[in-house]
Coordinates of C-alpha atoms in Angstrom, one line a residue:
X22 CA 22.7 240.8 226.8
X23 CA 22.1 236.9 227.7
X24 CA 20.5 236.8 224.5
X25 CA 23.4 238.1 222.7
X26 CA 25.9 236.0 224.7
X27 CA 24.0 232.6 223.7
X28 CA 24.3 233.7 219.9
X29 CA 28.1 234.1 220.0
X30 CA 28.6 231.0 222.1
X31 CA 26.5 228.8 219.8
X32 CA 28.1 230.5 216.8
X33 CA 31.7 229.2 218.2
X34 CA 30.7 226.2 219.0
X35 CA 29.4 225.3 215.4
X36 CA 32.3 226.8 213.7
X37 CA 34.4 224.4 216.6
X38 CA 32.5 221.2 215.3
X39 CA 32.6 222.3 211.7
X40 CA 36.5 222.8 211.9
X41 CA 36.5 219.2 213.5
X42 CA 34.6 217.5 210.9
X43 CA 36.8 218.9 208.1
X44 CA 39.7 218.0 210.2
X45 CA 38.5 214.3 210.4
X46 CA 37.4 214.1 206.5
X47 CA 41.5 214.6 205.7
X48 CA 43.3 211.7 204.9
X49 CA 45.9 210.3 207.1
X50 CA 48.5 209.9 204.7
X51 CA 49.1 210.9 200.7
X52 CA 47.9 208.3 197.9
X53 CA 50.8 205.9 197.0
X54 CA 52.4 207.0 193.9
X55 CA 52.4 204.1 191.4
X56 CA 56.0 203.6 190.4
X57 CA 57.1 202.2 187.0
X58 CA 57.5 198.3 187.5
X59 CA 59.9 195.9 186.0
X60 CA 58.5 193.6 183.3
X61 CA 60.6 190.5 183.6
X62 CA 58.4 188.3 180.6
X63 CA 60.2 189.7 177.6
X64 CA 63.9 190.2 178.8
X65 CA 65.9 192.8 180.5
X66 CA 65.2 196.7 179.8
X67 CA 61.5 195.8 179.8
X68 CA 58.9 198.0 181.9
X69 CA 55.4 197.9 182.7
X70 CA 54.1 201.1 181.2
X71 CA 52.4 202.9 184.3
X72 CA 48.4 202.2 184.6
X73 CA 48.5 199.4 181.5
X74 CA 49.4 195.6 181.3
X75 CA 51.9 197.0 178.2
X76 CA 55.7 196.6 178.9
X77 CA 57.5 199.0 177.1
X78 CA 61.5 198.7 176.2
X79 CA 63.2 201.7 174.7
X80 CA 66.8 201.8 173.5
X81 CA 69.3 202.8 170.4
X82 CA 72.4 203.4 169.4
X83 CA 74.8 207.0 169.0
X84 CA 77.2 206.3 166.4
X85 CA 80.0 208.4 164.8
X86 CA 81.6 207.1 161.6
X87 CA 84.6 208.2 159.5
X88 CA 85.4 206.7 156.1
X89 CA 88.7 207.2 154.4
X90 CA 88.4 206.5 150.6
X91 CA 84.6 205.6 150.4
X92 CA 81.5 206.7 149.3
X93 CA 78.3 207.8 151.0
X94 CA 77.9 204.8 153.7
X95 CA 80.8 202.7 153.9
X96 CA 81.2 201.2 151.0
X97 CA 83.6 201.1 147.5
X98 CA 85.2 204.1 146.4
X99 CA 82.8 204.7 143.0
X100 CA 81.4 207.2 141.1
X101 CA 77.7 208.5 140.4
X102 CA 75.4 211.1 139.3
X103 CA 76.0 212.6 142.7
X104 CA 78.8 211.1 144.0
X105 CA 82.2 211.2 143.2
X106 CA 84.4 208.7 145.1
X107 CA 85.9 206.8 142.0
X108 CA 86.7 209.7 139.7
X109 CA 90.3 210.3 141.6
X110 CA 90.7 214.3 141.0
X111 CA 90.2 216.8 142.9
X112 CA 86.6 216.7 143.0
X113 CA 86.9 213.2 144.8
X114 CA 86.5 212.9 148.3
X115 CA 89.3 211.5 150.6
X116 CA 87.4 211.1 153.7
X117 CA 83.6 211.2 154.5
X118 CA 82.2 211.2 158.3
X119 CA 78.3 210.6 159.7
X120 CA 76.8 211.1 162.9
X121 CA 73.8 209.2 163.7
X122 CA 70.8 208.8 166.8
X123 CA 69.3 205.2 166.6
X124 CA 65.7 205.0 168.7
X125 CA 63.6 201.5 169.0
X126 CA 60.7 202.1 170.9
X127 CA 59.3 197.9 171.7
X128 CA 55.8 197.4 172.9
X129 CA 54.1 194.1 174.1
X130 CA 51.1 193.1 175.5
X131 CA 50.5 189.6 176.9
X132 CA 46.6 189.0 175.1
X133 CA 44.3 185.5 175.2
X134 CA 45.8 185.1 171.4
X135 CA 49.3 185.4 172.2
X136 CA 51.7 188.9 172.6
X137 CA 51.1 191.7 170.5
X138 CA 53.9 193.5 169.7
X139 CA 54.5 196.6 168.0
X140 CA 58.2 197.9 167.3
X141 CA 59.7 201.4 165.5
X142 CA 63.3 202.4 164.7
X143 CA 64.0 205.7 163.9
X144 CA 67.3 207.0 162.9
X145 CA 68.7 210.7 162.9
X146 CA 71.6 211.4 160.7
X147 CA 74.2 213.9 160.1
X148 CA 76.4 213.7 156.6
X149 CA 79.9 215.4 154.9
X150 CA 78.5 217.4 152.1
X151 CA 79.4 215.7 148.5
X152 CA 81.2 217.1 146.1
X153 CA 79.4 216.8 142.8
X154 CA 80.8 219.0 139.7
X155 CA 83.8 220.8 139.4
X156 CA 82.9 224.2 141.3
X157 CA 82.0 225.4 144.6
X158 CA 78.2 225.8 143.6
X159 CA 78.0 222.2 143.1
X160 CA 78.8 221.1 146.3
X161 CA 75.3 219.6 148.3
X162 CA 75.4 221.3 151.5
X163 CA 75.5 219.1 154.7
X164 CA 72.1 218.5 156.3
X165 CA 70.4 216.4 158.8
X166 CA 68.2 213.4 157.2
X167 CA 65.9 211.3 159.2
X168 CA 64.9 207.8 158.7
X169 CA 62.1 205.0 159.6
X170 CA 64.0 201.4 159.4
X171 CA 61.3 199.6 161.0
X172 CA 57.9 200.3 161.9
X173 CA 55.7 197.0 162.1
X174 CA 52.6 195.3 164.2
X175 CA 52.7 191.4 164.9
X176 CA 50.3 189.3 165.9
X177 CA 49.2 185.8 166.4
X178 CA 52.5 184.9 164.0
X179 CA 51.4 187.9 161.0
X180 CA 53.3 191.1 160.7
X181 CA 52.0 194.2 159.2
X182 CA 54.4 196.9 158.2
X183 CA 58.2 197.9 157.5
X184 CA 61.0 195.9 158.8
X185 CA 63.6 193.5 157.2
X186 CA 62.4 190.4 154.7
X187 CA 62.2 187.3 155.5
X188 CA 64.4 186.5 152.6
X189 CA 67.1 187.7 154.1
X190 CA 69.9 185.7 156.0
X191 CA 70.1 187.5 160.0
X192 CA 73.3 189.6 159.6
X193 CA 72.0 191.0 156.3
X194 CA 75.3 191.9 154.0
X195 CA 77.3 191.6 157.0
X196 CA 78.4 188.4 158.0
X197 CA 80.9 189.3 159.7
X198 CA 80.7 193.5 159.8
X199 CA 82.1 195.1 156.6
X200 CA 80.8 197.5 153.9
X201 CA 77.6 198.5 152.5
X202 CA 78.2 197.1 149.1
X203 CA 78.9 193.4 150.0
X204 CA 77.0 191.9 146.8
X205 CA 76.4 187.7 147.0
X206 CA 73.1 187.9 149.2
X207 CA 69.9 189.9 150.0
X208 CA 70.0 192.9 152.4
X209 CA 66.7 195.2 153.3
X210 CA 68.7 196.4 156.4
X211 CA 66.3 199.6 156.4
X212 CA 63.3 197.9 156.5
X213 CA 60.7 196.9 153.2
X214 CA 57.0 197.3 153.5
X215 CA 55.0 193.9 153.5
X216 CA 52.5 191.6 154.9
X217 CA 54.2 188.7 156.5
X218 CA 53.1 185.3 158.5
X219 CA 55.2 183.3 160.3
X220 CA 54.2 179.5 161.5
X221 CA 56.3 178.2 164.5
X222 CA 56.7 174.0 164.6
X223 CA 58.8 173.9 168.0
X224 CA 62.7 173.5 168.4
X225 CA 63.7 176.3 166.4
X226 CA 61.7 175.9 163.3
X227 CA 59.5 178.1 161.1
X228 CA 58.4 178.9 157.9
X229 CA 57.0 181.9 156.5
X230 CA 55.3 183.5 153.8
X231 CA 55.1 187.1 152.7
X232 CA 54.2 189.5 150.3
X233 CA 56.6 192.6 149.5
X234 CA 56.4 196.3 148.4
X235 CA 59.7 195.4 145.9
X236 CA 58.4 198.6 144.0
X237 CA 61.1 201.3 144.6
X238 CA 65.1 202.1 143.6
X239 CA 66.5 201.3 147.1
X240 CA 64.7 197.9 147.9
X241 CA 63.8 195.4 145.2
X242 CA 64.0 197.2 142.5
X243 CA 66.8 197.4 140.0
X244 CA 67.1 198.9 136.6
X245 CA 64.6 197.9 134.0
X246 CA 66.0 199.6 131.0
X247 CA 64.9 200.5 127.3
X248 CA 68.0 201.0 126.0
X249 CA 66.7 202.5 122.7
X250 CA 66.8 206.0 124.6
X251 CA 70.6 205.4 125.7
X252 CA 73.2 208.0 125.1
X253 CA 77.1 207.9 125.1
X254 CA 76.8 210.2 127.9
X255 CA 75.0 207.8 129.6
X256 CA 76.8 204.9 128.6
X257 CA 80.2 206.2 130.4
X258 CA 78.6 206.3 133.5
X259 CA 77.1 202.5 133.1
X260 CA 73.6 203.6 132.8
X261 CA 72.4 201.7 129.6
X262 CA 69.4 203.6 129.1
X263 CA 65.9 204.7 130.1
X264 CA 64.9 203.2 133.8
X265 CA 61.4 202.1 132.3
X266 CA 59.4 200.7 134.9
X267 CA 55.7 201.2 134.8
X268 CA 53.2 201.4 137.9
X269 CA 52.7 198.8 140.5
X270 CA 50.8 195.9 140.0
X271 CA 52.4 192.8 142.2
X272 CA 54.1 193.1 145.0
X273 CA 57.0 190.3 145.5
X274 CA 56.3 186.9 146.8
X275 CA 58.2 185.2 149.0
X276 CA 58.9 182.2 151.2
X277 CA 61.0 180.8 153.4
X278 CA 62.1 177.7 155.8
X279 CA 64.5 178.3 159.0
X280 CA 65.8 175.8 161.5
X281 CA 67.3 178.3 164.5
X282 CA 69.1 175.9 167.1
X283 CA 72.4 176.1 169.3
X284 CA 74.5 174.9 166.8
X285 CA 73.8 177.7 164.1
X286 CA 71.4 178.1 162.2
X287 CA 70.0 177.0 158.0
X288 CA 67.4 178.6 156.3
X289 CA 66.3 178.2 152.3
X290 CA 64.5 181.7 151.0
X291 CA 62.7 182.0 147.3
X292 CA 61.4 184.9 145.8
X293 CA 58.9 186.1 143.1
X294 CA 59.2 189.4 141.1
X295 CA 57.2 190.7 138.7
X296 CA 59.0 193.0 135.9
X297 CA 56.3 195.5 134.8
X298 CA 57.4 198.1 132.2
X299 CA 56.1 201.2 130.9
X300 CA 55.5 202.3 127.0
X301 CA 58.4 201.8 123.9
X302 CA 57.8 205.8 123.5
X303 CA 56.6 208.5 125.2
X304 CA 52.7 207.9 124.9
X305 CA 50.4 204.6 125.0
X306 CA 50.1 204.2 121.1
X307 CA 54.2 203.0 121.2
X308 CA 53.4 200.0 122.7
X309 CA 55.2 198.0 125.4
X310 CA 56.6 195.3 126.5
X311 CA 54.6 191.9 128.1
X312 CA 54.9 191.1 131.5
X313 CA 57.7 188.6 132.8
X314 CA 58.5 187.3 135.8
X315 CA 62.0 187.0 137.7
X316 CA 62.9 184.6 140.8
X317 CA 65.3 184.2 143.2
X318 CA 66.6 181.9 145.9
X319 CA 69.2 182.1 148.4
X320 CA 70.5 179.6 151.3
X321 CA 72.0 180.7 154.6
X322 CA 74.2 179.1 156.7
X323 CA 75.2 179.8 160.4
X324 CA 77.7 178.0 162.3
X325 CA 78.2 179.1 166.1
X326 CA 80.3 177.0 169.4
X327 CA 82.8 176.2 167.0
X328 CA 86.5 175.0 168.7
X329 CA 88.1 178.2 168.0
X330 CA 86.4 180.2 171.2
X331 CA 83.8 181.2 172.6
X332 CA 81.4 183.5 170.8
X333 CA 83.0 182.3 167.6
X334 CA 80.8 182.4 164.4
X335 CA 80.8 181.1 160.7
X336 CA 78.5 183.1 158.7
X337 CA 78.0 182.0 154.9
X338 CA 75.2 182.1 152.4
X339 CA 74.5 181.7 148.0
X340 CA 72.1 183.1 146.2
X341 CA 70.9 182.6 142.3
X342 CA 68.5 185.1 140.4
X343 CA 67.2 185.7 137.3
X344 CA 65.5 188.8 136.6
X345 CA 65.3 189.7 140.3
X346 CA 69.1 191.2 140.8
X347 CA 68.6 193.0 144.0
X348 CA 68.6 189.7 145.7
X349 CA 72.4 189.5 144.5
X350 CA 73.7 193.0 144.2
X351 CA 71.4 194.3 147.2
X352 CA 69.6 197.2 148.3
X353 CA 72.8 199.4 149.4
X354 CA 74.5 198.5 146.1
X355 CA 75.0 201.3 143.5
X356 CA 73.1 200.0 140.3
X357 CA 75.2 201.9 138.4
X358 CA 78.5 203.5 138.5
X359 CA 81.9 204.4 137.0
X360 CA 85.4 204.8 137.8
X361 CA 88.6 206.0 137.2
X362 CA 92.7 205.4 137.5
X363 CA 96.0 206.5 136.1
X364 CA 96.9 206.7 133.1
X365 CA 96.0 203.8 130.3
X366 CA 97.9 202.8 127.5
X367 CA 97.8 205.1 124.9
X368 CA 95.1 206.9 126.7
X369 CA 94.2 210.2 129.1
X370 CA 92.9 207.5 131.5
X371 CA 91.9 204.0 132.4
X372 CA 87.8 203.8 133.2
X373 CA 85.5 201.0 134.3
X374 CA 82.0 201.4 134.4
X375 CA 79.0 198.9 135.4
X376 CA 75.3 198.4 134.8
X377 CA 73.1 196.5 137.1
X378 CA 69.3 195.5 135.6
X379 CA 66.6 192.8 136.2
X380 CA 66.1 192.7 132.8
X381 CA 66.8 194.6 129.3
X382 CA 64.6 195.7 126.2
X383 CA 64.3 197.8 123.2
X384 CA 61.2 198.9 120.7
X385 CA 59.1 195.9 119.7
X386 CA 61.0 193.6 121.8
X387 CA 60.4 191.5 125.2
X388 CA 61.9 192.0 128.0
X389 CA 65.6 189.8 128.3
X390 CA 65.6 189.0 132.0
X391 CA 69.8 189.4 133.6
X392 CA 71.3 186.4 135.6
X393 CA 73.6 186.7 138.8
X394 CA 74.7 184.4 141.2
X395 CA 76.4 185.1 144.3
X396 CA 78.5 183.6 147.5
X397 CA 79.6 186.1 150.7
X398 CA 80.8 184.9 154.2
X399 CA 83.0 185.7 157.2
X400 CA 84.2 184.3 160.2
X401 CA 84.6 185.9 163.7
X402 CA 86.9 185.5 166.2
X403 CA 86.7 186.5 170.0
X404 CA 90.5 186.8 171.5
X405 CA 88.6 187.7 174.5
X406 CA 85.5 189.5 175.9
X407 CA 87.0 193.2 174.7
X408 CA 88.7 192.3 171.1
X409 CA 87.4 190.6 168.6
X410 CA 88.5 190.6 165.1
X411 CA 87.0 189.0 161.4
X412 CA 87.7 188.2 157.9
X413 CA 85.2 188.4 155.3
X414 CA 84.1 188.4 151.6
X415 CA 81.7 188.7 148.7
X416 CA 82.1 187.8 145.2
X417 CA 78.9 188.3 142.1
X418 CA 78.5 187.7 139.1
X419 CA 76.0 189.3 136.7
X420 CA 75.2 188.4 133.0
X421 CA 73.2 189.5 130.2
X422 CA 71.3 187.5 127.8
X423 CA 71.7 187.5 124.5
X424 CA 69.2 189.9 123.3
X425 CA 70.1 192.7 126.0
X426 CA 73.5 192.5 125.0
X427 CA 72.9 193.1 121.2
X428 CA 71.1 195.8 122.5
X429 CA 73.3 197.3 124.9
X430 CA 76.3 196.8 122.4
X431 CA 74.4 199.0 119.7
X432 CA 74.7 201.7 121.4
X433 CA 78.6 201.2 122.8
X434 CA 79.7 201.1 118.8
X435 CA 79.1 205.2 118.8
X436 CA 81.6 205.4 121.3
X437 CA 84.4 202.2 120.8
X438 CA 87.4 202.7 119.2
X439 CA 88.7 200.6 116.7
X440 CA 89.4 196.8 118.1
X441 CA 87.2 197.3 121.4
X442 CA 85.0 194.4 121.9
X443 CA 81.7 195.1 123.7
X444 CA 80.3 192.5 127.3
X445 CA 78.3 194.2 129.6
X446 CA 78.4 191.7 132.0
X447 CA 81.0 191.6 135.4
X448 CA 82.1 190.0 138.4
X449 CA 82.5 192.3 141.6
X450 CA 84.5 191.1 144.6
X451 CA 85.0 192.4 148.4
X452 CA 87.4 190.9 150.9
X453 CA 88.4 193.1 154.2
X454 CA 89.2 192.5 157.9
X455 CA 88.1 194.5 161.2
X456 CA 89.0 194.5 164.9
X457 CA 86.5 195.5 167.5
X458 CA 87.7 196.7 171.2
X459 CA 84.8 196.8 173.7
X460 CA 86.8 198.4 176.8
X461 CA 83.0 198.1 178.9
X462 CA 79.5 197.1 177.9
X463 CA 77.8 198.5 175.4
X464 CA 80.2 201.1 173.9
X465 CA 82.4 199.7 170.9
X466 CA 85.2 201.0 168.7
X467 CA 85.9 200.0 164.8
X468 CA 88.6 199.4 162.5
X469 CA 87.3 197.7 159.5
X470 CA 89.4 197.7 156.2
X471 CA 88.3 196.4 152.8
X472 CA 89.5 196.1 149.4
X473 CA 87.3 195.7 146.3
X474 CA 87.5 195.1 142.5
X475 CA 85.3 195.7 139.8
X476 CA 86.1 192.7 136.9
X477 CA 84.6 194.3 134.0
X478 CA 84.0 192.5 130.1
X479 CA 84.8 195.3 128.2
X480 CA 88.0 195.5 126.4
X481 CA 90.1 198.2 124.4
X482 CA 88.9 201.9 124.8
X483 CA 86.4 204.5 124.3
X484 CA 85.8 208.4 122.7
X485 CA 84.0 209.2 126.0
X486 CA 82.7 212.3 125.4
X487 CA 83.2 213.5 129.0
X488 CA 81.6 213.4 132.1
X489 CA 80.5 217.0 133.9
X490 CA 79.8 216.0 137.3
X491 CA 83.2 214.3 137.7
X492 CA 85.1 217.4 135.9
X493 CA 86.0 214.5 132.9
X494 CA 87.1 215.5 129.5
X495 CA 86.1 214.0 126.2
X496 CA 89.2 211.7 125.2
X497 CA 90.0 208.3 124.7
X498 CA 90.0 206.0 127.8
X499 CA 91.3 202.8 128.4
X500 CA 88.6 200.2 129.5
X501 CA 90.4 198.2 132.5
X502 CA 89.2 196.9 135.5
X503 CA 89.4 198.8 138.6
X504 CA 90.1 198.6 142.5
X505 CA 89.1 200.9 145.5
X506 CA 90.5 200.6 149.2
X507 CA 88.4 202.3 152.2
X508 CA 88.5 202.1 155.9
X509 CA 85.9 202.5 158.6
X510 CA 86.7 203.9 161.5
X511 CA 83.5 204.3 164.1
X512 CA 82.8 204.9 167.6
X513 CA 79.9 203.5 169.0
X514 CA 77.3 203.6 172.8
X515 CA 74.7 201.0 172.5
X516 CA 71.7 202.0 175.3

């Protein structure tokens, strides 16, 4: 029985110091949690992400837009392919609206060779359906589209991916907010792929140097047409011909000089692009055209503190090209359209069509480079830190050479009537106001109205022989130039 009595009390008491031992091995108190810490090196709404020396900033915009007599993004109130804001009937659209989700993720990371930064900027949009034809079953059904605007690395003064060009002035084609179709200046508002360097020299200036992926419709690219394929039904809608552009083989070159300082800011841009076409015909034996290069340059001008308030800013810039037309009648600029008024003389209608084109060539010929020049600007007021209002304007001019012209005009003869004189070439013109009311930070709403006109060269009329997406009939039309009126109206919460 003693013997049985020790075990138990010798069992107990190693379970007691057991228990003890486990009881002293627990920690006083939990582990801290690491909370997410402000990074104040690169500006508010920076963070150190948790567990790295990164800072992180993440922000956007929500935006909902309604246009009344434009197009597509705001802009002129022309007709397309697809679109059909200038053919007044009842196939046109008399409003448009757009929801869309902005979201810029910044990174940076302090680093023995500077900050590395990498940036992305991805947009979500919602559209009004377009009307295309003249029947229900060619209406495009509304549907969400996503977007990547920017998506770049930089380091140690390069940048490596899609974001805006250095050619461009800051505030794009809006110097002082307006339309989409501002010609007069560069605009790659939704980014352009490239390889970039930037040098820094102190007090605000730098120079930079890049190369360009210029190679599709909505950047750099414009039309490049053999118009020995052209149609009348073509023609009508101011397409001239066959967009003929062969494969890559150079991306643009560009270059640039800024001075960025409290009084404004100045900055001289010049580009390089090479005009590559395809074949005369249809296989390699037709033949085509040499290789020719087009250029551009463009100077910027900022002027900020001036007397009239606070805030106030004078935004103007000019730009020349030749052979390089995007750099004038920019990347949100229809390169070709047409459109429609009342009655002409004599006439079922008055119509005013354009074609826009780096350059111009037919079988056995070179390729005839076009020439535009450009000026846009605007000027904004603050009445005080809720309202503001601007003016602004654009006005272009594009002209083909001699050769092109012949060749364009051969093909307008099947359709001119008796007395019509044949000029490709045009001036386009925007001037329109806006009024901004902030009532707190960071949430904004629009009024923004703009007229534009399309001075076309043609004169007299045409046998158009119709145009199906816009429910046109073949008859004669009057060839007169043409104006549209549109109005923004947008709500917008910047975050």
């Amino acid at each position: 029985m003693k013997v049985v009595k020790s075990l138990l009390l010798g069992t107990a008491a190693t379970l007691i110091a057991v228990g003890g031992a486990q009881a002293a091995d627990l920690p006083v108190k939990a582990k801290a949690v690491e909370y997410v810490k402000v990074c104040s090196l690169y500006g508010a709404g920076f963070y150190y992400m948790p567990g790295t020396d990164t800072c992180i900033k993440l922000g956007g915009y929500l935006r909902a837009d309604a246009v009344l007599g434009g197009t597509g993004d705001y802009g002129f109130n022309n007709s397309t392919s697809s679109v059909n804001g200038g053919s007044n009937n009842r196939v046109t659209n008399y409003y448009y609206s757009r929801a869309r989700f902005d979201f810029n993720v910044d990174t940076r990371t302090a680093t023995e060779y500077g900050v590395v930064r990498t940036y992305a900027d991805m947009v979500f949009t919602y559209d009004t359906s377009n009307v295309t034809g003249s029947g229900p079953s060619t209406i495009s059904p509304s549907a969400p589209a996503l977007g990547l605007y920017h998506a770049f690395i930089q380091f140690a003064g390069f940048t490596f991916g899609r974001t805006v060009s250095i050619f461009d002035a800051p505030w794009q084609s809006y110097p002082a907010g307006g339309p989409d179709t501002i010609p007069g200046g560069s605009n790659h508002t939704n980014g352009v792929n490239q390889a970039a360097y930037t040098a820094d020299f102190g007090q605000g200036i730098t120079a930079s140097i890049a190369l360009q992926e210029e190679t599709t419709a909505s950047n750099g690219q414009s039309n490049l047409w053999n118009v020995s394929s052209g149609t009348a039904a073509q023609f009508v809608t101011g397409v001239y011909g066959a967009n003929s552009w062969g494969g890559t083989r150079s991306p643009d070159i560009l270059g640039a000089v800024r001075v960025d300082q409290a009084w404004g800011l100045a900055q001289l841009s010049v580009a390089a692009h090479d005009l590559h076409a395809a074949y005369y015909g249809l296989t390699e034996t037709s033949g085509h055209p040499s290789d020719k290069w087009g250029w551009a340059v463009q100077g910027s001008l900022s002027i900020k503190n001036i007397p009239t308030g606070a805030g106030d800013v004078i935004n103007l810039q000019a730009v020349y090209t030749d052979g390089a037309t995007r750099y004038n009648f920019q990347s949100l600029f229809p390169q070709s359209f047409f459109m429609f008024s009342g009655s002409g003389t004599g006439a079922y209608q008055s119509t005013g069509f354009a074609g826009i084109a780096d350059g111009v060539f037919g079988t056995t010929t070179g390729i005839d480079t076009v020439k535009t020049w450009g000026l846009r600007g605007g000027y904004t007021h603050n009445w005080s830190p809720n309202w503001a209002s601007a003016v602004y304007g654009g006005y272009a001019q594009l002209k083909y050479g001699n050769t092109g012209k012949a060749l364009i005009c051969t093909n307008f003869a099947a359709i001119a009537v008796a007395g019509s004189t044949c000029n490709p070439d045009f001036n386009f013109g925007v001037i329109g106001v806006n009024t901004v009311w902030t009532p707190v930070k960071n949430l904004a709403f629009t009024a923004d109205l703009s007229w534009s006109r399309l001075d076309q060269k043609y004169s007299g009329a045409i046998a158009s022989p119709g145009i199906a997406t816009a429910a046109k009939p073949a008859a004669v039309y009057e060839l007169k130039d043409q104006n549209s009126v549109s109005m923004l109206l947008r709500a917008q919460r910047n975050f």
